[in-house]
Amino acid sequence: PDILMSGALPYFADIKFADLGGSIKFDIKSNQIFTVSKAGYRKRRTDLQKSFKTTVTMTGENHEITVGSDLFEIMTGQANVAEDVMRATLGMEAGMLFDAYDNFTASANALTGNLAVTNYSEPSLMKLCQTVTAWNGNRKAVILGTPVALKAVLPTNANYRYLLEDDYVKLGHLQTFNGYDVIPMTQVANPYSSTPYDLKLDDTKIYVVSPASDKIVKIGVFGGSYSNTDGAYDNANKAIETTIEKAWNVATITNSVCGVVKALS
């Protein structure tokens, strides 16, 4: 689906397709670097070293949305099946998008050690970018975050001045910070939250990933979208129900690393 190929998702997620009822195999290669040993000129070999790849198999999980209205509501103009189905389709798209975001943020927020920065500072963010780049085979990292979070990505020099033509003024964030690209994650509404007018993405965290390395999150889509609509008199109460179903799955399957800045103050 197009919604998964837009925005910031391609920077940390990879999507694959399979037939309905099938499975997808992800081969995870080892990033291990073999150790060099000093050896005499007449020594035929040194200690044997080897590495193995890991294969992870993903199967789909079916998801459904059912909407409906009775015939009286439709005939009197109180309901519209086509509009309900359209909103159900948008809900299915949101479900896939939210699963991808939830998996990535949960994995990143669980990071510790050198891959997690407690409070933002310019040197700590730069060190995190260096760490992610180095451990991903020198594939350059990028900085991800919501527009609100990215406003914190600034030089710590208090004498720095911004002009009206600067990217920070025109776009709301820097496009490049100390040589690393800054990518905004478009904020999305969260209609499933108990908080009125809540937003989905965390405005207090910044993420660091290497897009050219193995993506952190894998999305599997199985088969197409299917729907079934009842006839006007199939149900005792003359309800016309439409069910949309689609199978997908999302998981963290990778040999790459990412980083997170957990607080911006």
PDB file of N, CA and C in Angstrom, residues 153-242:
ATOM      1  N   VAL A 153      17.095  20.254  17.558  1.00  0.00           N
ATOM      2  CA  VAL A 153      18.374  19.921  16.930  1.00  0.00           C
ATOM      3  C   VAL A 153      19.014  21.215  16.455  1.00  0.00           C
ATOM      4  N   LEU A 154      19.810  21.809  17.338  1.00  0.00           N
ATOM      5  CA  LEU A 154      20.433  23.102  17.083  1.00  0.00           C
ATOM      6  C   LEU A 154      21.852  23.100  17.648  1.00  0.00           C
ATOM      7  N   PRO A 155      22.719  23.958  17.114  1.00  0.00           N
ATOM      8  CA  PRO A 155      24.047  24.118  17.724  1.00  0.00           C
ATOM      9  C   PRO A 155      23.916  24.660  19.142  1.00  0.00           C
ATOM     10  N   THR A 156      24.821  24.232  20.001  1.00  0.00           N
ATOM     11  CA  THR A 156      24.770  24.690  21.393  1.00  0.00           C
ATOM     12  C   THR A 156      25.421  26.047  21.585  1.00  0.00           C
ATOM     13  N   ASN A 157      26.074  26.563  20.564  1.00  0.00           N
ATOM     14  CA  ASN A 157      26.730  27.863  20.641  1.00  0.00           C
ATOM     15  C   ASN A 157      25.672  28.958  20.762  1.00  0.00           C
ATOM     16  N   ALA A 158      25.668  29.658  21.878  1.00  0.00           N
ATOM     17  CA  ALA A 158      24.661  30.688  22.126  1.00  0.00           C
ATOM     18  C   ALA A 158      24.804  31.885  21.201  1.00  0.00           C
ATOM     19  N   ASN A 159      25.938  32.020  20.536  1.00  0.00           N
ATOM     20  CA  ASN A 159      26.163  33.162  19.649  1.00  0.00           C
ATOM     21  C   ASN A 159      25.689  32.898  18.223  1.00  0.00           C
ATOM     22  N   TYR A 160      25.155  31.697  17.980  1.00  0.00           N
ATOM     23  CA  TYR A 160      24.693  31.362  16.624  1.00  0.00           C
ATOM     24  C   TYR A 160      23.449  32.178  16.302  1.00  0.00           C
ATOM     25  N   ARG A 161      23.385  32.719  15.083  1.00  0.00           N
ATOM     26  CA  ARG A 161      22.253  33.551  14.681  1.00  0.00           C
ATOM     27  C   ARG A 161      21.568  32.951  13.455  1.00  0.00           C
ATOM     28  N   TYR A 162      20.233  33.123  13.381  1.00  0.00           N
ATOM     29  CA  TYR A 162      19.448  32.605  12.265  1.00  0.00           C
ATOM     30  C   TYR A 162      18.892  33.759  11.453  1.00  0.00           C
ATOM     31  N   LEU A 163      19.025  33.648  10.147  1.00  0.00           N
ATOM     32  CA  LEU A 163      18.504  34.655   9.238  1.00  0.00           C
ATOM     33  C   LEU A 163      17.155  34.208   8.698  1.00  0.00           C
ATOM     34  N   LEU A 164      16.409  35.147   8.136  1.00  0.00           N
ATOM     35  CA  LEU A 164      15.082  34.825   7.622  1.00  0.00           C
ATOM     36  C   LEU A 164      15.136  33.815   6.492  1.00  0.00           C
ATOM     37  N   GLU A 165      16.248  33.716   5.787  1.00  0.00           N
ATOM     38  CA  GLU A 165      16.377  32.776   4.681  1.00  0.00           C
ATOM     39  C   GLU A 165      16.944  31.424   5.109  1.00  0.00           C
ATOM     40  N   ASP A 166      17.247  31.258   6.376  1.00  0.00           N
ATOM     41  CA  ASP A 166      17.802  29.990   6.853  1.00  0.00           C
ATOM     42  C   ASP A 166      16.747  28.891   6.812  1.00  0.00           C
ATOM     43  N   ASP A 167      17.209  27.650   6.634  1.00  0.00           N
ATOM     44  CA  ASP A 167      16.290  26.513   6.606  1.00  0.00           C
ATOM     45  C   ASP A 167      15.479  26.420   7.888  1.00  0.00           C
ATOM     46  N   TYR A 168      16.089  26.716   9.012  1.00  0.00           N
ATOM     47  CA  TYR A 168      15.400  26.589  10.289  1.00  0.00           C
ATOM     48  C   TYR A 168      14.190  27.511  10.369  1.00  0.00           C
ATOM     49  N   VAL A 169      14.312  28.688   9.765  1.00  0.00           N
ATOM     50  CA  VAL A 169      13.205  29.652   9.783  1.00  0.00           C
ATOM     51  C   VAL A 169      12.144  29.260   8.763  1.00  0.00           C
ATOM     52  N   LYS A 170      12.572  28.844   7.572  1.00  0.00           N
ATOM     53  CA  LYS A 170      11.618  28.536   6.500  1.00  0.00           C
ATOM     54  C   LYS A 170      10.941  27.185   6.696  1.00  0.00           C
ATOM     55  N   LEU A 171      11.665  26.189   7.176  1.00  0.00           N
ATOM     56  CA  LEU A 171      11.126  24.827   7.287  1.00  0.00           C
ATOM     57  C   LEU A 171      10.748  24.450   8.715  1.00  0.00           C
ATOM     58  N   GLY A 172      11.284  25.133   9.694  1.00  0.00           N
ATOM     59  CA  GLY A 172      11.019  24.787  11.085  1.00  0.00           C
ATOM     60  C   GLY A 172      12.056  23.859  11.677  1.00  0.00           C
ATOM     61  N   HIS A 173      13.019  23.405  10.844  1.00  0.00           N
ATOM     62  CA  HIS A 173      14.097  22.548  11.331  1.00  0.00           C
ATOM     63  C   HIS A 173      15.262  22.664  10.365  1.00  0.00           C
ATOM     64  N   LEU A 174      16.445  22.260  10.795  1.00  0.00           N
ATOM     65  CA  LEU A 174      17.604  22.233   9.922  1.00  0.00           C
ATOM     66  C   LEU A 174      17.510  21.041   8.984  1.00  0.00           C
ATOM     67  N   GLN A 175      17.928  21.221   7.739  1.00  0.00           N
ATOM     68  CA  GLN A 175      17.942  20.109   6.797  1.00  0.00           C
ATOM     69  C   GLN A 175      19.171  19.226   6.985  1.00  0.00           C
ATOM     70  N   THR A 176      20.262  19.834   7.398  1.00  0.00           N
ATOM     71  CA  THR A 176      21.501  19.117   7.651  1.00  0.00           C
ATOM     72  C   THR A 176      22.098  19.636   8.948  1.00  0.00           C
ATOM     73  N   PHE A 177      22.558  18.708   9.796  1.00  0.00           N
ATOM     74  CA  PHE A 177      23.117  19.097  11.084  1.00  0.00           C
ATOM     75  C   PHE A 177      24.466  18.404  11.256  1.00  0.00           C
ATOM     76  N   ASN A 178      25.532  19.201  11.185  1.00  0.00           N
ATOM     77  CA  ASN A 178      26.894  18.668  11.320  1.00  0.00           C
ATOM     78  C   ASN A 178      27.159  17.526  10.338  1.00  0.00           C
ATOM     79  N   GLY A 179      26.629  17.658   9.124  1.00  0.00           N
ATOM     80  CA  GLY A 179      26.887  16.669   8.087  1.00  0.00           C
ATOM     81  C   GLY A 179      25.880  15.541   8.008  1.00  0.00           C
ATOM     82  N   TYR A 180      24.907  15.489   8.923  1.00  0.00           N
ATOM     83  CA  TYR A 180      23.900  14.426   8.930  1.00  0.00           C
ATOM     84  C   TYR A 180      22.551  14.995   8.507  1.00  0.00           C
ATOM     85  N   ASP A 181      21.877  14.318   7.573  1.00  0.00           N
ATOM     86  CA  ASP A 181      20.570  14.769   7.109  1.00  0.00           C
ATOM     87  C   ASP A 181      19.542  14.680   8.233  1.00  0.00           C
ATOM     88  N   VAL A 182      18.647  15.644   8.258  1.00  0.00           N
ATOM     89  CA  VAL A 182      17.570  15.708   9.258  1.00  0.00           C
ATOM     90  C   VAL A 182      16.248  15.482   8.530  1.00  0.00           C
ATOM     91  N   ILE A 183      15.527  14.417   8.906  1.00  0.00           N
ATOM     92  CA  ILE A 183      14.312  14.008   8.204  1.00  0.00           C
ATOM     93  C   ILE A 183      13.107  14.141   9.142  1.00  0.00           C
ATOM     94  N   PRO A 184      12.102  14.952   8.777  1.00  0.00           N
ATOM     95  CA  PRO A 184      10.914  15.059   9.631  1.00  0.00           C
ATOM     96  C   PRO A 184       9.981  13.869   9.459  1.00  0.00           C
ATOM     97  N   MET A 185       9.407  13.414  10.559  1.00  0.00           N
ATOM     98  CA  MET A 185       8.382  12.374  10.563  1.00  0.00           C
ATOM     99  C   MET A 185       7.024  13.060  10.682  1.00  0.00           C
ATOM    100  N   THR A 186       6.226  12.972   9.643  1.00  0.00           N
ATOM    101  CA  THR A 186       4.939  13.664   9.637  1.00  0.00           C
ATOM    102  C   THR A 186       4.054  13.160  10.779  1.00  0.00           C
ATOM    103  N   GLN A 187       3.581  14.078  11.587  1.00  0.00           N
ATOM    104  CA  GLN A 187       2.719  13.718  12.712  1.00  0.00           C
ATOM    105  C   GLN A 187       1.357  13.242  12.206  1.00  0.00           C
ATOM    106  N   VAL A 188       0.754  12.300  12.910  1.00  0.00           N
ATOM    107  CA  VAL A 188      -0.537  11.752  12.499  1.00  0.00           C
ATOM    108  C   VAL A 188      -1.496  11.769  13.683  1.00  0.00           C
ATOM    109  N   ALA A 189      -2.777  11.929  13.376  1.00  0.00           N
ATOM    110  CA  ALA A 189      -3.802  11.910  14.415  1.00  0.00           C
ATOM    111  C   ALA A 189      -3.948  10.505  14.981  1.00  0.00           C
ATOM    112  N   ASN A 190      -4.278  10.426  16.261  1.00  0.00           N
ATOM    113  CA  ASN A 190      -4.466   9.139  16.927  1.00  0.00           C
ATOM    114  C   ASN A 190      -5.910   9.022  17.407  1.00  0.00           C
ATOM    115  N   PRO A 191      -6.813   8.537  16.552  1.00  0.00           N
ATOM    116  CA  PRO A 191      -8.230   8.471  16.934  1.00  0.00           C
ATOM    117  C   PRO A 191      -8.522   7.386  17.961  1.00  0.00           C
ATOM    118  N   TYR A 192      -7.558   6.501  18.212  1.00  0.00           N
ATOM    119  CA  TYR A 192      -7.788   5.398  19.151  1.00  0.00           C
ATOM    120  C   TYR A 192      -7.416   5.764  20.582  1.00  0.00           C
ATOM    121  N   SER A 193      -6.884   6.953  20.790  1.00  0.00           N
ATOM    122  CA  SER A 193      -6.471   7.378  22.125  1.00  0.00           C
ATOM    123  C   SER A 193      -7.666   7.880  22.928  1.00  0.00           C
ATOM    124  N   SER A 194      -7.590   7.705  24.241  1.00  0.00           N
ATOM    125  CA  SER A 194      -8.634   8.237  25.130  1.00  0.00           C
ATOM    126  C   SER A 194      -8.493   9.737  25.334  1.00  0.00           C
ATOM    127  N   THR A 195      -7.357  10.302  24.943  1.00  0.00           N
ATOM    128  CA  THR A 195      -7.126  11.740  25.063  1.00  0.00           C
ATOM    129  C   THR A 195      -7.680  12.449  23.833  1.00  0.00           C
ATOM    130  N   PRO A 196      -8.525  13.446  24.016  1.00  0.00           N
ATOM    131  CA  PRO A 196      -9.091  14.136  22.843  1.00  0.00           C
ATOM    132  C   PRO A 196      -7.993  14.771  21.987  1.00  0.00           C
ATOM    133  N   TYR A 197      -8.117  14.611  20.688  1.00  0.00           N
ATOM    134  CA  TYR A 197      -7.204  15.215  19.713  1.00  0.00           C
ATOM    135  C   TYR A 197      -5.747  14.847  19.987  1.00  0.00           C
ATOM    136  N   ASP A 198      -5.521  13.604  20.334  1.00  0.00           N
ATOM    137  CA  ASP A 198      -4.174  13.133  20.615  1.00  0.00           C
ATOM    138  C   ASP A 198      -3.419  12.886  19.310  1.00  0.00           C
ATOM    139  N   LEU A 199      -2.097  12.945  19.376  1.00  0.00           N
ATOM    140  CA  LEU A 199      -1.239  12.671  18.233  1.00  0.00           C
ATOM    141  C   LEU A 199      -0.452  11.392  18.482  1.00  0.00           C
ATOM    142  N   LYS A 200      -0.101  10.711  17.405  1.00  0.00           N
ATOM    143  CA  LYS A 200       0.492   9.384  17.523  1.00  0.00           C
ATOM    144  C   LYS A 200       1.963   9.405  17.904  1.00  0.00           C
ATOM    145  N   LEU A 201       2.764  10.242  17.256  1.00  0.00           N
ATOM    146  CA  LEU A 201       4.208  10.184  17.423  1.00  0.00           C
ATOM    147  C   LEU A 201       4.676  11.034  18.602  1.00  0.00           C
ATOM    148  N   ASP A 202       5.738  10.570  19.255  1.00  0.00           N
ATOM    149  CA  ASP A 202       6.279  11.221  20.440  1.00  0.00           C
ATOM    150  C   ASP A 202       7.107  12.442  20.026  1.00  0.00           C
ATOM    151  N   ASP A 203       6.722  13.608  20.550  1.00  0.00           N
ATOM    152  CA  ASP A 203       7.443  14.839  20.227  1.00  0.00           C
ATOM    153  C   ASP A 203       8.662  15.059  21.106  1.00  0.00           C
ATOM    154  N   THR A 204       8.966  14.121  22.001  1.00  0.00           N
ATOM    155  CA  THR A 204      10.086  14.302  22.927  1.00  0.00           C
ATOM    156  C   THR A 204      11.264  13.395  22.610  1.00  0.00           C
ATOM    157  N   LYS A 205      11.241  12.727  21.475  1.00  0.00           N
ATOM    158  CA  LYS A 205      12.321  11.797  21.143  1.00  0.00           C
ATOM    159  C   LYS A 205      12.840  12.042  19.729  1.00  0.00           C
ATOM    160  N   ILE A 206      14.137  11.800  19.573  1.00  0.00           N
ATOM    161  CA  ILE A 206      14.801  11.872  18.276  1.00  0.00           C
ATOM    162  C   ILE A 206      15.427  10.507  18.005  1.00  0.00           C
ATOM    163  N   TYR A 207      15.296  10.026  16.783  1.00  0.00           N
ATOM    164  CA  TYR A 207      15.813   8.709  16.419  1.00  0.00           C
ATOM    165  C   TYR A 207      16.923   8.853  15.378  1.00  0.00           C
ATOM    166  N   VAL A 208      17.872   7.943  15.436  1.00  0.00           N
ATOM    167  CA  VAL A 208      18.996   7.940  14.500  1.00  0.00           C
ATOM    168  C   VAL A 208      19.045   6.572  13.838  1.00  0.00           C
ATOM    169  N   VAL A 209      18.983   6.529  12.505  1.00  0.00           N
ATOM    170  CA  VAL A 209      19.011   5.268  11.756  1.00  0.00           C
ATOM    171  C   VAL A 209      19.921   5.428  10.548  1.00  0.00           C
ATOM    172  N   SER A 210      20.335   4.293   9.983  1.00  0.00           N
ATOM    173  CA  SER A 210      21.104   4.280   8.733  1.00  0.00           C
ATOM    174  C   SER A 210      20.208   3.712   7.633  1.00  0.00           C
ATOM    175  N   PRO A 211      19.632   4.537   6.779  1.00  0.00           N
ATOM    176  CA  PRO A 211      18.698   4.036   5.756  1.00  0.00           C
ATOM    177  C   PRO A 211      19.330   3.063   4.767  1.00  0.00           C
ATOM    178  N   ALA A 212      20.644   3.179   4.510  1.00  0.00           N
ATOM    179  CA  ALA A 212      21.293   2.318   3.526  1.00  0.00           C
ATOM    180  C   ALA A 212      21.623   0.936   4.092  1.00  0.00           C
ATOM    181  N   SER A 213      21.489   0.748   5.384  1.00  0.00           N
ATOM    182  CA  SER A 213      21.729  -0.558   5.988  1.00  0.00           C
ATOM    183  C   SER A 213      20.424  -1.349   6.045  1.00  0.00           C
ATOM    184  N   ASP A 214      20.488  -2.531   6.628  1.00  0.00           N
ATOM    185  CA  ASP A 214      19.286  -3.345   6.772  1.00  0.00           C
ATOM    186  C   ASP A 214      18.268  -2.591   7.622  1.00  0.00           C
ATOM    187  N   LYS A 215      17.034  -2.465   7.121  1.00  0.00           N
ATOM    188  CA  LYS A 215      16.024  -1.686   7.837  1.00  0.00           C
ATOM    189  C   LYS A 215      15.702  -2.319   9.193  1.00  0.00           C
ATOM    190  N   ILE A 216      15.381  -1.477  10.156  1.00  0.00           N
ATOM    191  CA  ILE A 216      15.111  -1.949  11.514  1.00  0.00           C
ATOM    192  C   ILE A 216      13.827  -2.776  11.563  1.00  0.00           C
ATOM    193  N   VAL A 217      12.788  -2.323  10.881  1.00  0.00           N
ATOM    194  CA  VAL A 217      11.469  -2.953  10.951  1.00  0.00           C
ATOM    195  C   VAL A 217      11.148  -3.614   9.620  1.00  0.00           C
ATOM    196  N   LYS A 218      10.552  -4.792   9.692  1.00  0.00           N
ATOM    197  CA  LYS A 218      10.100  -5.489   8.490  1.00  0.00           C
ATOM    198  C   LYS A 218       8.576  -5.573   8.515  1.00  0.00           C
ATOM    199  N   ILE A 219       7.959  -5.228   7.386  1.00  0.00           N
ATOM    200  CA  ILE A 219       6.511  -5.282   7.233  1.00  0.00           C
ATOM    201  C   ILE A 219       6.179  -6.324   6.180  1.00  0.00           C
ATOM    202  N   GLY A 220       5.369  -7.277   6.529  1.00  0.00           N
ATOM    203  CA  GLY A 220       4.930  -8.290   5.583  1.00  0.00           C
ATOM    204  C   GLY A 220       3.460  -8.115   5.255  1.00  0.00           C
ATOM    205  N   VAL A 221       3.128  -8.050   3.979  1.00  0.00           N
ATOM    206  CA  VAL A 221       1.743  -7.935   3.527  1.00  0.00           C
ATOM    207  C   VAL A 221       1.395  -9.210   2.770  1.00  0.00           C
ATOM    208  N   PHE A 222       0.308  -9.866   3.156  1.00  0.00           N
ATOM    209  CA  PHE A 222      -0.029 -11.179   2.624  1.00  0.00           C
ATOM    210  C   PHE A 222      -1.350 -11.117   1.857  1.00  0.00           C
ATOM    211  N   GLY A 223      -1.255 -11.326   0.540  1.00  0.00           N
ATOM    212  CA  GLY A 223      -2.450 -11.298  -0.289  1.00  0.00           C
ATOM    213  C   GLY A 223      -2.992  -9.890  -0.461  1.00  0.00           C
ATOM    214  N   GLY A 224      -4.155  -9.817  -1.083  1.00  0.00           N
ATOM    215  CA  GLY A 224      -4.792  -8.528  -1.315  1.00  0.00           C
ATOM    216  C   GLY A 224      -5.783  -8.191  -0.222  1.00  0.00           C
ATOM    217  N   SER A 225      -6.568  -7.168  -0.467  1.00  0.00           N
ATOM    218  CA  SER A 225      -7.640  -6.786   0.442  1.00  0.00           C
ATOM    219  C   SER A 225      -8.933  -7.456  -0.033  1.00  0.00           C
ATOM    220  N   TYR A 226      -9.694  -7.973   0.908  1.00  0.00           N
ATOM    221  CA  TYR A 226     -10.930  -8.683   0.571  1.00  0.00           C
ATOM    222  C   TYR A 226     -12.096  -8.026   1.293  1.00  0.00           C
ATOM    223  N   SER A 227     -13.259  -8.091   0.665  1.00  0.00           N
ATOM    224  CA  SER A 227     -14.441  -7.493   1.281  1.00  0.00           C
ATOM    225  C   SER A 227     -15.658  -8.355   1.001  1.00  0.00           C
ATOM    226  N   ASN A 228     -16.617  -8.231   1.878  1.00  0.00           N
ATOM    227  CA  ASN A 228     -17.874  -8.965   1.732  1.00  0.00           C
ATOM    228  C   ASN A 228     -19.019  -8.080   2.221  1.00  0.00           C
ATOM    229  N   THR A 229     -20.039  -7.930   1.397  1.00  0.00           N
ATOM    230  CA  THR A 229     -21.188  -7.097   1.756  1.00  0.00           C
ATOM    231  C   THR A 229     -22.461  -7.933   1.759  1.00  0.00           C
ATOM    232  N   ASP A 230     -23.222  -7.821   2.837  1.00  0.00           N
ATOM    233  CA  ASP A 230     -24.492  -8.542   2.933  1.00  0.00           C
ATOM    234  C   ASP A 230     -25.541  -7.915   2.017  1.00  0.00           C
ATOM    235  N   GLY A 231     -26.516  -8.709   1.614  1.00  0.00           N
ATOM    236  CA  GLY A 231     -27.662  -8.187   0.895  1.00  0.00           C
ATOM    237  C   GLY A 231     -28.612  -7.471   1.834  1.00  0.00           C
ATOM    238  N   ALA A 232     -29.542  -6.696   1.270  1.00  0.00           N
ATOM    239  CA  ALA A 232     -30.436  -5.879   2.094  1.00  0.00           C
ATOM    240  C   ALA A 232     -31.309  -6.719   3.011  1.00  0.00           C
ATOM    241  N   TYR A 233     -31.642  -7.960   2.620  1.00  0.00           N
ATOM    242  CA  TYR A 233     -32.555  -8.774   3.425  1.00  0.00           C
ATOM    243  C   TYR A 233     -31.886 -10.041   3.959  1.00  0.00           C
ATOM    244  N   ASP A 234     -30.543 -10.060   3.976  1.00  0.00           N
ATOM    245  CA  ASP A 234     -29.847 -11.240   4.488  1.00  0.00           C
ATOM    246  C   ASP A 234     -29.977 -11.365   6.001  1.00  0.00           C
ATOM    247  N   ASN A 235     -30.078 -10.241   6.703  1.00  0.00           N
ATOM    248  CA  ASN A 235     -30.168 -10.251   8.163  1.00  0.00           C
ATOM    249  C   ASN A 235     -31.591  -9.943   8.611  1.00  0.00           C
ATOM    250  N   ALA A 236     -31.941 -10.430   9.783  1.00  0.00           N
ATOM    251  CA  ALA A 236     -33.312 -10.291  10.280  1.00  0.00           C
ATOM    252  C   ALA A 236     -33.716  -8.837  10.463  1.00  0.00           C
ATOM    253  N   ASN A 237     -32.734  -7.976  10.821  1.00  0.00           N
ATOM    254  CA  ASN A 237     -33.062  -6.563  11.037  1.00  0.00           C
ATOM    255  C   ASN A 237     -32.774  -5.714   9.800  1.00  0.00           C
ATOM    256  N   LYS A 238     -32.581  -6.381   8.650  1.00  0.00           N
ATOM    257  CA  LYS A 238     -32.319  -5.703   7.375  1.00  0.00           C
ATOM    258  C   LYS A 238     -31.032  -4.873   7.413  1.00  0.00           C
ATOM    259  N   ALA A 239     -30.093  -5.276   8.248  1.00  0.00           N
ATOM    260  CA  ALA A 239     -28.810  -4.574   8.315  1.00  0.00           C
ATOM    261  C   ALA A 239     -27.934  -4.971   7.131  1.00  0.00           C
ATOM    262  N   ILE A 240     -27.320  -3.981   6.526  1.00  0.00           N
ATOM    263  CA  ILE A 240     -26.369  -4.222   5.441  1.00  0.00           C
ATOM    264  C   ILE A 240     -24.967  -3.998   6.013  1.00  0.00           C
ATOM    265  N   GLU A 241     -24.198  -5.054   6.129  1.00  0.00           N
ATOM    266  CA  GLU A 241     -22.872  -4.986   6.736  1.00  0.00           C
ATOM    267  C   GLU A 241     -21.793  -5.279   5.693  1.00  0.00           C
ATOM    268  N   THR A 242     -20.729  -4.526   5.761  1.00  0.00           N
ATOM    269  CA  THR A 242     -19.571  -4.741   4.894  1.00  0.00           C
ATOM    270  C   THR A 242     -18.345  -5.017   5.757  1.00  0.00           C
TER     271      THR A 242
END
